[in-house]
Amino acid sequence: MSTLLEKQQGEYRISTDPNLLQFEVIYDFLCNHSYWAKGISREFVRKQLDSSTLHFGLYHGNQQVGYAQVLTNYTSFAYLGNVFVLPAHRGKGLSKWLMETIMSHSDLQTIRRWLLATRDAHGLYRQFGFTELAKPETIMEKFDPDAYI
């Protein structure tokens, strides 16, 4: 069980309380607006949410406007995925604040290796120490582009 976290910045709030997550917001963004999960089924999103280790919900008032999930064993590995801020709330530094909150979470301070996949947010993640693979010859993947179909 992870430590619950709440942070406030102006009219925005980040919480790791999974009970606050708004499934429809997350599902709509992933299925209809993301490049990495376009067309994903409700069942798959529900399974992802139920299986994730840590959820970081970003809220404006009571409305969810962003999200990130971390899959981790709390010691040696963490995968950061499904990071987004809804378009109407971009340009306010919220993705940077979300990343600062994730990377400073007390339960994630002993992680040896973080991984993520991105097509277009390299600049954001570099600010938090992410780089291209130092030794790509030691990392392998098995990718199925049709898994969500």
Short mmCIF file of C-alpha atoms in Angstrom, two decimals:
data_model
loop_
_atom_site.label_atom_id
_atom_site.label_comp_id
_atom_site.label_asym_id
_atom_site.label_seq_id
_atom_site.Cartn_x
_atom_site.Cartn_y
_atom_site.Cartn_z
CA MET A 1 0.00 0.00 0.00
CA SER A 2 1.39 3.37 -0.95
CA THR A 3 1.37 6.60 1.00
CA LEU A 4 -1.56 8.84 -0.02
CA LEU A 5 -0.47 12.24 -1.22
CA GLU A 6 -2.39 15.49 -1.75
CA LYS A 7 -0.86 18.66 -3.15
CA GLN A 8 -2.52 21.98 -3.92
CA GLN A 9 -1.29 24.67 -6.31
CA GLY A 10 -3.71 27.53 -6.85
CA GLU A 11 -6.98 26.08 -8.09
CA TYR A 12 -5.38 22.75 -9.03
CA ARG A 13 -4.81 19.68 -6.90
CA ILE A 14 -2.92 16.39 -7.32
CA SER A 15 -4.02 13.34 -5.38
CA THR A 16 -2.95 9.71 -5.30
CA ASP A 17 -6.31 8.65 -3.88
CA PRO A 18 -7.64 6.08 -6.40
CA ASN A 19 -11.20 6.69 -5.16
CA LEU A 20 -11.11 10.18 -6.71
CA LEU A 21 -10.27 8.99 -10.23
CA GLN A 22 -12.90 9.76 -12.85
CA PHE A 23 -12.93 6.75 -15.14
CA GLU A 24 -14.80 8.47 -17.98
CA VAL A 25 -12.22 11.27 -18.21
CA ILE A 26 -9.32 8.82 -18.30
CA TYR A 27 -11.05 6.46 -20.72
CA ASP A 28 -12.11 9.24 -23.11
CA PHE A 29 -8.62 10.71 -23.27
CA LEU A 30 -6.84 7.39 -23.75
CA CYS A 31 -9.34 5.98 -26.26
CA ASN A 32 -10.07 9.09 -28.31
CA HIS A 33 -7.22 11.56 -27.87
CA SER A 34 -3.97 9.72 -27.09
CA TYR A 35 -1.66 8.37 -29.77
CA TRP A 36 -0.51 5.45 -27.60
CA ALA A 37 -3.88 3.90 -26.68
CA LYS A 38 -6.28 5.09 -29.39
CA GLY A 39 -9.23 2.73 -29.58
CA ILE A 40 -8.47 0.98 -26.29
CA SER A 41 -11.52 -0.74 -24.82
CA ARG A 42 -13.24 0.25 -21.59
CA GLU A 43 -12.38 -3.20 -20.24
CA PHE A 44 -8.65 -2.68 -20.88
CA VAL A 45 -8.65 0.79 -19.27
CA ARG A 46 -10.51 -0.58 -16.24
CA LYS A 47 -7.96 -3.40 -15.98
CA GLN A 48 -5.09 -0.87 -16.21
CA LEU A 49 -6.57 1.26 -13.45
CA ASP A 50 -7.25 -1.73 -11.23
CA SER A 51 -3.74 -3.11 -11.76
CA SER A 52 -1.66 0.06 -11.42
CA THR A 53 0.44 0.61 -8.34
CA LEU A 54 0.15 4.39 -8.01
CA HIS A 55 -2.30 6.81 -9.60
CA PHE A 56 -1.70 10.55 -9.81
CA GLY A 57 -4.93 12.40 -10.56
CA LEU A 58 -4.78 16.09 -11.47
CA TYR A 59 -7.95 18.02 -10.59
CA HIS A 60 -9.36 21.49 -11.21
CA GLY A 61 -11.95 21.81 -8.47
CA ASN A 62 -13.74 18.48 -8.56
CA GLN A 63 -13.08 17.83 -12.26
CA GLN A 64 -10.22 15.55 -13.27
CA VAL A 65 -8.05 17.27 -15.88
CA GLY A 66 -4.94 15.07 -15.93
CA TYR A 67 -3.51 11.75 -14.96
CA ALA A 68 -0.38 9.61 -14.69
CA GLN A 69 0.16 6.08 -13.47
CA VAL A 70 3.22 4.37 -12.04
CA LEU A 71 3.72 0.62 -12.07
CA THR A 72 6.39 -0.24 -9.54
CA ASN A 73 7.78 -2.70 -7.03
CA TYR A 74 8.89 0.29 -4.88
CA THR A 75 12.54 -0.73 -4.92
CA SER A 76 14.21 -1.39 -8.25
CA PHE A 77 11.78 -0.56 -11.05
CA ALA A 78 9.05 1.87 -12.07
CA TYR A 79 7.23 2.39 -15.36
CA LEU A 80 5.57 5.75 -15.89
CA GLY A 81 2.63 5.68 -18.27
CA ASN A 82 -0.57 7.28 -19.51
CA VAL A 83 0.58 10.78 -18.61
CA PHE A 84 -1.74 13.52 -19.84
CA VAL A 85 -3.20 16.94 -19.14
CA LEU A 86 -6.41 17.82 -20.96
CA PRO A 87 -5.90 20.41 -23.73
CA ALA A 88 -7.92 23.16 -22.01
CA HIS A 89 -5.51 23.06 -19.06
CA ARG A 90 -2.20 22.92 -20.90
CA GLY A 91 0.31 25.75 -20.95
CA LYS A 92 0.04 26.35 -17.20
CA GLY A 93 3.00 24.26 -16.06
CA LEU A 94 0.73 21.45 -14.86
CA SER A 95 2.59 18.62 -16.59
CA LYS A 96 5.82 19.82 -14.99
CA TRP A 97 4.11 20.05 -11.58
CA LEU A 98 2.64 16.56 -12.09
CA MET A 99 6.11 15.20 -12.88
CA GLU A 100 7.67 17.00 -9.88
CA THR A 101 5.00 15.45 -7.67
CA ILE A 102 5.55 11.95 -9.05
CA MET A 103 9.34 12.11 -8.83
CA SER A 104 9.28 13.47 -5.26
CA HIS A 105 6.73 10.97 -3.91
CA SER A 106 8.22 9.49 -0.74
CA ASP A 107 7.51 5.89 -1.79
CA LEU A 108 9.44 6.27 -5.05
CA GLN A 109 12.76 7.55 -3.74
CA THR A 110 14.60 4.22 -3.89
CA ILE A 111 13.76 3.37 -7.51
CA ARG A 112 16.85 2.29 -9.39
CA ARG A 113 15.43 2.22 -12.93
CA TRP A 114 12.56 4.24 -14.36
CA LEU A 115 11.20 3.62 -17.85
CA LEU A 116 8.65 5.40 -19.98
CA ALA A 117 7.73 5.63 -23.63
CA THR A 118 7.03 8.93 -25.38
CA ARG A 119 6.81 10.18 -28.92
CA ASP A 120 6.73 13.91 -28.25
CA ALA A 121 7.46 14.90 -24.63
CA HIS A 122 11.21 14.28 -24.41
CA GLY A 123 11.86 17.85 -23.25
CA LEU A 124 9.54 17.47 -20.26
CA TYR A 125 10.98 14.15 -19.14
CA ARG A 126 14.61 15.23 -19.59
CA GLN A 127 13.99 17.86 -16.90
CA PHE A 128 13.51 14.96 -14.50
CA GLY A 129 16.59 12.96 -15.44
CA PHE A 130 15.14 10.73 -18.16
CA THR A 131 17.46 10.04 -21.10
CA GLU A 132 17.63 7.70 -24.02
CA LEU A 133 18.73 4.23 -22.97
CA ALA A 134 22.32 4.27 -21.73
CA LYS A 135 22.83 0.66 -22.79
CA PRO A 136 20.15 -0.17 -25.36
CA GLU A 137 21.86 -3.50 -25.98
CA THR A 138 20.78 -4.62 -22.50
CA ILE A 139 17.09 -3.71 -22.82
CA MET A 140 14.69 -5.82 -24.84
CA GLU A 141 11.01 -5.48 -25.52
CA LYS A 142 8.13 -7.52 -26.82
CA PHE A 143 5.62 -5.20 -28.49
CA ASP A 144 2.22 -6.19 -29.87
CA PRO A 145 0.63 -3.28 -31.76
CA ASP A 146 -2.63 -5.23 -32.05
CA ALA A 147 -3.04 -5.99 -28.33
CA TYR A 148 -5.93 -3.51 -27.90
CA ILE A 149 -7.87 -4.78 -30.92
#
